[in-house]
JSON list of C-alpha atoms in Angstrom, two decimals:
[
{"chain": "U", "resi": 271, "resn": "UNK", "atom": "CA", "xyz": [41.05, -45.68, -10.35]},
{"chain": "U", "resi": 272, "resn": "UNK", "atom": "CA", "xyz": [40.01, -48.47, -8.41]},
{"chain": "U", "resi": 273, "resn": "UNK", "atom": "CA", "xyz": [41.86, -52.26, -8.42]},
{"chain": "U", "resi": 274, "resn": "UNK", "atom": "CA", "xyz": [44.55, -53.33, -11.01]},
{"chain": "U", "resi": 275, "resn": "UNK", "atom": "CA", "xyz": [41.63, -55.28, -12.99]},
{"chain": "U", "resi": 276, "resn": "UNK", "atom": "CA", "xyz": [39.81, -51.97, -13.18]},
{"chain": "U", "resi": 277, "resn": "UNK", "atom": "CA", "xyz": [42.64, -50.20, -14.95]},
{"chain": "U", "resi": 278, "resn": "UNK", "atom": "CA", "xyz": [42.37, -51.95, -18.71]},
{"chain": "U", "resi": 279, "resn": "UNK", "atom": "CA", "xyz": [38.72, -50.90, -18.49]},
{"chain": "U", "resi": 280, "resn": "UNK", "atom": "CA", "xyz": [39.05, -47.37, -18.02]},
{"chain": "U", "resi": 281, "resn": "UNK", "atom": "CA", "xyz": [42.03, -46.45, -20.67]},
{"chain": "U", "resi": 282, "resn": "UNK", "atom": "CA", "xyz": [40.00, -48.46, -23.35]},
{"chain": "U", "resi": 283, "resn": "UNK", "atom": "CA", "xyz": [36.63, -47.92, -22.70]},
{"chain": "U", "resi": 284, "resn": "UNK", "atom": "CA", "xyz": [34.00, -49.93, -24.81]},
{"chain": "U", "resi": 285, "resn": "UNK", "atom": "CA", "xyz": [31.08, -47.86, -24.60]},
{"chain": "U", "resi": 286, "resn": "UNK", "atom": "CA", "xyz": [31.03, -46.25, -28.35]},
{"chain": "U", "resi": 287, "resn": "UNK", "atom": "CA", "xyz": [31.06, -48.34, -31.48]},
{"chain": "U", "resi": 288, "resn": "UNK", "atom": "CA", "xyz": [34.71, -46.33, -32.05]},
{"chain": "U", "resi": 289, "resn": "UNK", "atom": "CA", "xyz": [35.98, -47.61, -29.10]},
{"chain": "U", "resi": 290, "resn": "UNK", "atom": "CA", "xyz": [34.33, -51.23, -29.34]},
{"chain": "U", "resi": 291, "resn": "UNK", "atom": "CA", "xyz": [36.28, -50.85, -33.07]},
{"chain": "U", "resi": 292, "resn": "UNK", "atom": "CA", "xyz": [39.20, -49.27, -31.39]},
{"chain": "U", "resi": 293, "resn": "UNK", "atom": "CA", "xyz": [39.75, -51.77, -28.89]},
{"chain": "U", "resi": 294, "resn": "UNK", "atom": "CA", "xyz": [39.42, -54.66, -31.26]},
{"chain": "U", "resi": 295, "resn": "UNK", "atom": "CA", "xyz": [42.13, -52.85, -33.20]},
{"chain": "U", "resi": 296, "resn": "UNK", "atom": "CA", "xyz": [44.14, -53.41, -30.08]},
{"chain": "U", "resi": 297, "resn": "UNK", "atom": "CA", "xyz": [43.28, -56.77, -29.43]},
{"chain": "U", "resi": 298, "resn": "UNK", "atom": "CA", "xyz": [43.72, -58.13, -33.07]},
{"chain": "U", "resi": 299, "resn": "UNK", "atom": "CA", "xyz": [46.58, -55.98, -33.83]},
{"chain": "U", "resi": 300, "resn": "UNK", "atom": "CA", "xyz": [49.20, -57.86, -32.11]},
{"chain": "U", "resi": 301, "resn": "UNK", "atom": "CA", "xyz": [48.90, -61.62, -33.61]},
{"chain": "U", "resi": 302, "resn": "UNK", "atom": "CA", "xyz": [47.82, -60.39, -37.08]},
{"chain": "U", "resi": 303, "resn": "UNK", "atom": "CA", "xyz": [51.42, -58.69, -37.59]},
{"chain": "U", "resi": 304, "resn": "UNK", "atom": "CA", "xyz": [53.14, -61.57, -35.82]},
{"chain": "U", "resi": 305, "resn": "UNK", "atom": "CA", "xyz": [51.67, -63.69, -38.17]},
{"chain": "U", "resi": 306, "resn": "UNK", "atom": "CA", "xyz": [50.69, -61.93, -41.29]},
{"chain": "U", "resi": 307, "resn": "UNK", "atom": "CA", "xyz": [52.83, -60.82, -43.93]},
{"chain": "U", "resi": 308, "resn": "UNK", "atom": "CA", "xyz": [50.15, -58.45, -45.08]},
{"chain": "U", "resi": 309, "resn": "UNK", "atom": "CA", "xyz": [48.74, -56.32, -42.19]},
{"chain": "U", "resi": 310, "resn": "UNK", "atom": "CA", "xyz": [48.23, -53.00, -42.18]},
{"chain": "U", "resi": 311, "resn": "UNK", "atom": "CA", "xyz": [46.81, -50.50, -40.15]},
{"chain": "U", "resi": 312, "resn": "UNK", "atom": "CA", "xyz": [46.18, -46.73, -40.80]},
{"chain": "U", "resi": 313, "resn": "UNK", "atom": "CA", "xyz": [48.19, -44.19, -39.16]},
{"chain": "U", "resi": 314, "resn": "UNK", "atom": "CA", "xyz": [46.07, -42.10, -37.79]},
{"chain": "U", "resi": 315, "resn": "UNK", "atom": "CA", "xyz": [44.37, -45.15, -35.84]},
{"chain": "U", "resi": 316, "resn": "UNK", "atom": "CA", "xyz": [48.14, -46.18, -35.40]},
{"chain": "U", "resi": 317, "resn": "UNK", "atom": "CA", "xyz": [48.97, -43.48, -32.98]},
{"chain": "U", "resi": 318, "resn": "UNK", "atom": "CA", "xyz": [45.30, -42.96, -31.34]},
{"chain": "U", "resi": 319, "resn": "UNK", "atom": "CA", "xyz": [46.08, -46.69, -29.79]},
{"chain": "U", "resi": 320, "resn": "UNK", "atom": "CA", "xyz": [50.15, -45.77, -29.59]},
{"chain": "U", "resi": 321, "resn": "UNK", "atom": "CA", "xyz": [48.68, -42.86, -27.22]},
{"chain": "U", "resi": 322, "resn": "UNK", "atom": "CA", "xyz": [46.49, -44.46, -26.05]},
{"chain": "U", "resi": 323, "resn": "UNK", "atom": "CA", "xyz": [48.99, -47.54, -24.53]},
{"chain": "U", "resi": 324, "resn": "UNK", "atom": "CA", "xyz": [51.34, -45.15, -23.24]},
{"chain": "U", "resi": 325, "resn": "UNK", "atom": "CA", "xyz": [48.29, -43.10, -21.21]},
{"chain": "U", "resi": 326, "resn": "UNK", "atom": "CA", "xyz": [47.58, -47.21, -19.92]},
{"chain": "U", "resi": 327, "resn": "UNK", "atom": "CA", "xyz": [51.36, -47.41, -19.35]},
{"chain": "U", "resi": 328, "resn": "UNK", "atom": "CA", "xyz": [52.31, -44.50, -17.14]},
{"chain": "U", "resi": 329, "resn": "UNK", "atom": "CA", "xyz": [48.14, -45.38, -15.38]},
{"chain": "U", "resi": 330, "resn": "UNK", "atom": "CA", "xyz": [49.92, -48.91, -14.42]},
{"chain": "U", "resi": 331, "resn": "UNK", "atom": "CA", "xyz": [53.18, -47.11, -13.47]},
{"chain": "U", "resi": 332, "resn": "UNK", "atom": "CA", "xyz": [51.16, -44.77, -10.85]},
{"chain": "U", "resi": 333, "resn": "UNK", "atom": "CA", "xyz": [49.21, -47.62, -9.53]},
{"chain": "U", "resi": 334, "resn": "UNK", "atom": "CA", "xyz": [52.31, -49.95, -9.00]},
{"chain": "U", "resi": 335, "resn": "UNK", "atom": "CA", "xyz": [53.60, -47.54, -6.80]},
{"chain": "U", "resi": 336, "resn": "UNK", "atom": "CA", "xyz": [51.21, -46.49, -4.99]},
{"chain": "U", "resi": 337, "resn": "UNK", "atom": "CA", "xyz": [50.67, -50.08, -4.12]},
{"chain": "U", "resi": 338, "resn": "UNK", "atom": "CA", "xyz": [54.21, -50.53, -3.07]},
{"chain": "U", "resi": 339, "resn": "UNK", "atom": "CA", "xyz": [54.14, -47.22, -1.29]},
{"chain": "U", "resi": 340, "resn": "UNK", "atom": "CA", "xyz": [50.95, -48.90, 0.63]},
{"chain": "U", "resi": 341, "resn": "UNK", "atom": "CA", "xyz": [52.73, -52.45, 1.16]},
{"chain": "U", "resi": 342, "resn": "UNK", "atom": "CA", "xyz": [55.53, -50.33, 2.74]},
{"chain": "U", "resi": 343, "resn": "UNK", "atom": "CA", "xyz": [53.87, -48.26, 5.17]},
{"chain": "U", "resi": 344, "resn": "UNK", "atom": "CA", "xyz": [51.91, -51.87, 6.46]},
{"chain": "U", "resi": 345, "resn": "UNK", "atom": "CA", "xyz": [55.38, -53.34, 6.72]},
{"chain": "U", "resi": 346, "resn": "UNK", "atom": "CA", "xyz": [56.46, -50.44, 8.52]},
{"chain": "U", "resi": 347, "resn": "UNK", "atom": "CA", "xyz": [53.47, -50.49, 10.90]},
{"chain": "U", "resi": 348, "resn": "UNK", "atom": "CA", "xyz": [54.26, -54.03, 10.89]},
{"chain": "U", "resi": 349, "resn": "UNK", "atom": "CA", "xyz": [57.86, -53.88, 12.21]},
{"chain": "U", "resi": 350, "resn": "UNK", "atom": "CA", "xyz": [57.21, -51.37, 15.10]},
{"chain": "U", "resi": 351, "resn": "UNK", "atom": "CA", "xyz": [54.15, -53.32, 16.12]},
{"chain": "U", "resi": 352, "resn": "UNK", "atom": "CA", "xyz": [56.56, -56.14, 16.65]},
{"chain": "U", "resi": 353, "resn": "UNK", "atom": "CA", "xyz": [59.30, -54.24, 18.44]},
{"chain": "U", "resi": 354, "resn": "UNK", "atom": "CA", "xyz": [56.45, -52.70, 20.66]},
{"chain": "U", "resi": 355, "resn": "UNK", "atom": "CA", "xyz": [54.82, -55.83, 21.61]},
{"chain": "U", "resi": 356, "resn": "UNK", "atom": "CA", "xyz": [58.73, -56.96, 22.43]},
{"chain": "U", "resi": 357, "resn": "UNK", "atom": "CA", "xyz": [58.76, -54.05, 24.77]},
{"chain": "U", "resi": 358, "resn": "UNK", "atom": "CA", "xyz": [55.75, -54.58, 26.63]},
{"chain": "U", "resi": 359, "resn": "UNK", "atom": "CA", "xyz": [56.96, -58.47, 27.07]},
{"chain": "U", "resi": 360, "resn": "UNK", "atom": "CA", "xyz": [59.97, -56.93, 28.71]},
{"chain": "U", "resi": 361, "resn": "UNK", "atom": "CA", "xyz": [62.37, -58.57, 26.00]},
{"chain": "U", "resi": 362, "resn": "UNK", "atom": "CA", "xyz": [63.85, -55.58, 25.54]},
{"chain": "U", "resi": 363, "resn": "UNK", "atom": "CA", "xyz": [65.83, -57.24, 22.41]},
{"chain": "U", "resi": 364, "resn": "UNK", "atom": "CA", "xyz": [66.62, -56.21, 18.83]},
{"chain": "U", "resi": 365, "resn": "UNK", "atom": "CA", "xyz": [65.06, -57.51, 15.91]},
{"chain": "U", "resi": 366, "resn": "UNK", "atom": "CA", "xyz": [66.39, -58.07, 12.34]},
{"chain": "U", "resi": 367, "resn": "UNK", "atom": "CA", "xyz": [64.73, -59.66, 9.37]},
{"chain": "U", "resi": 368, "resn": "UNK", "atom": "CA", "xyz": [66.12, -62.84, 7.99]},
{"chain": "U", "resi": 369, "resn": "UNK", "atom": "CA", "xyz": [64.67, -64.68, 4.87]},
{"chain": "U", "resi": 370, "resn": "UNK", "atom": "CA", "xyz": [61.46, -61.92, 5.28]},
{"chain": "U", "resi": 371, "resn": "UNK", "atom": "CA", "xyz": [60.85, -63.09, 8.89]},
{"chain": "U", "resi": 372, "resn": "UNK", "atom": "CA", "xyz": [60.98, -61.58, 12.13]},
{"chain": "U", "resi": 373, "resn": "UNK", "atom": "CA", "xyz": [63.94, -62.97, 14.61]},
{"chain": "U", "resi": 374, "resn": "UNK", "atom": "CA", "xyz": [65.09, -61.55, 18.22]},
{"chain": "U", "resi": 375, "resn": "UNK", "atom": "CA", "xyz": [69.02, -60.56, 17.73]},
{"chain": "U", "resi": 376, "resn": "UNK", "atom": "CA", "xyz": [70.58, -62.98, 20.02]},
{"chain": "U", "resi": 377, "resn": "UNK", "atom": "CA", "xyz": [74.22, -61.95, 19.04]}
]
């Protein structure tokens, strides 16, 4: 799925005139029935996007987490590369985190 940026791109692809038109339903959609008394859009084309968003949704959902999965496992490798490199220093001391840094237990 690629990058976060990436992700818009694929759920609403542009490459048809429908989903050029679709997309600009999307797009449009949001201020013309903030603003407009008036608007309407047909149902049909109402729950193609409604899908459509929610497919986009749960896509950002997945990502999110496998990002923070990712961000967890470096902060994991991060922490016992620290307590390692405390070993080999002969510190022989335990670590805690404190305001998301680093600092030798002194207690």
């Amino acid at each position: 799925m690629g990058g976060f940026f990436n992700l818009p791109a694929a759920f609403f692809p542009r490459d048809t005139e429908e989903e050029k038109r679709m997309f600009g339903l999307l797009t449009r959609s949001f201020s013309a029935f903030r603003y407009r008394e008036n608007y309407r859009i047909r149902a049909e084309e109402a729950v193609k996007l409604l899908e459509r968003v929610g497919q986009f949704l749960e896509g950002i959902d997945k990502w999110c987490r496998g990002k923070l999965a990712e961000l967890q496992r470096l902060a994991a490798a991060a922490e016992m590369d620290v307590h390692r490199n405390a070993r080999k220093k002969g510190e022989g001391m335990n670590w805690y985190i404190n305001e998301g840094k680093f600092q030798p237990d002194v207690r």
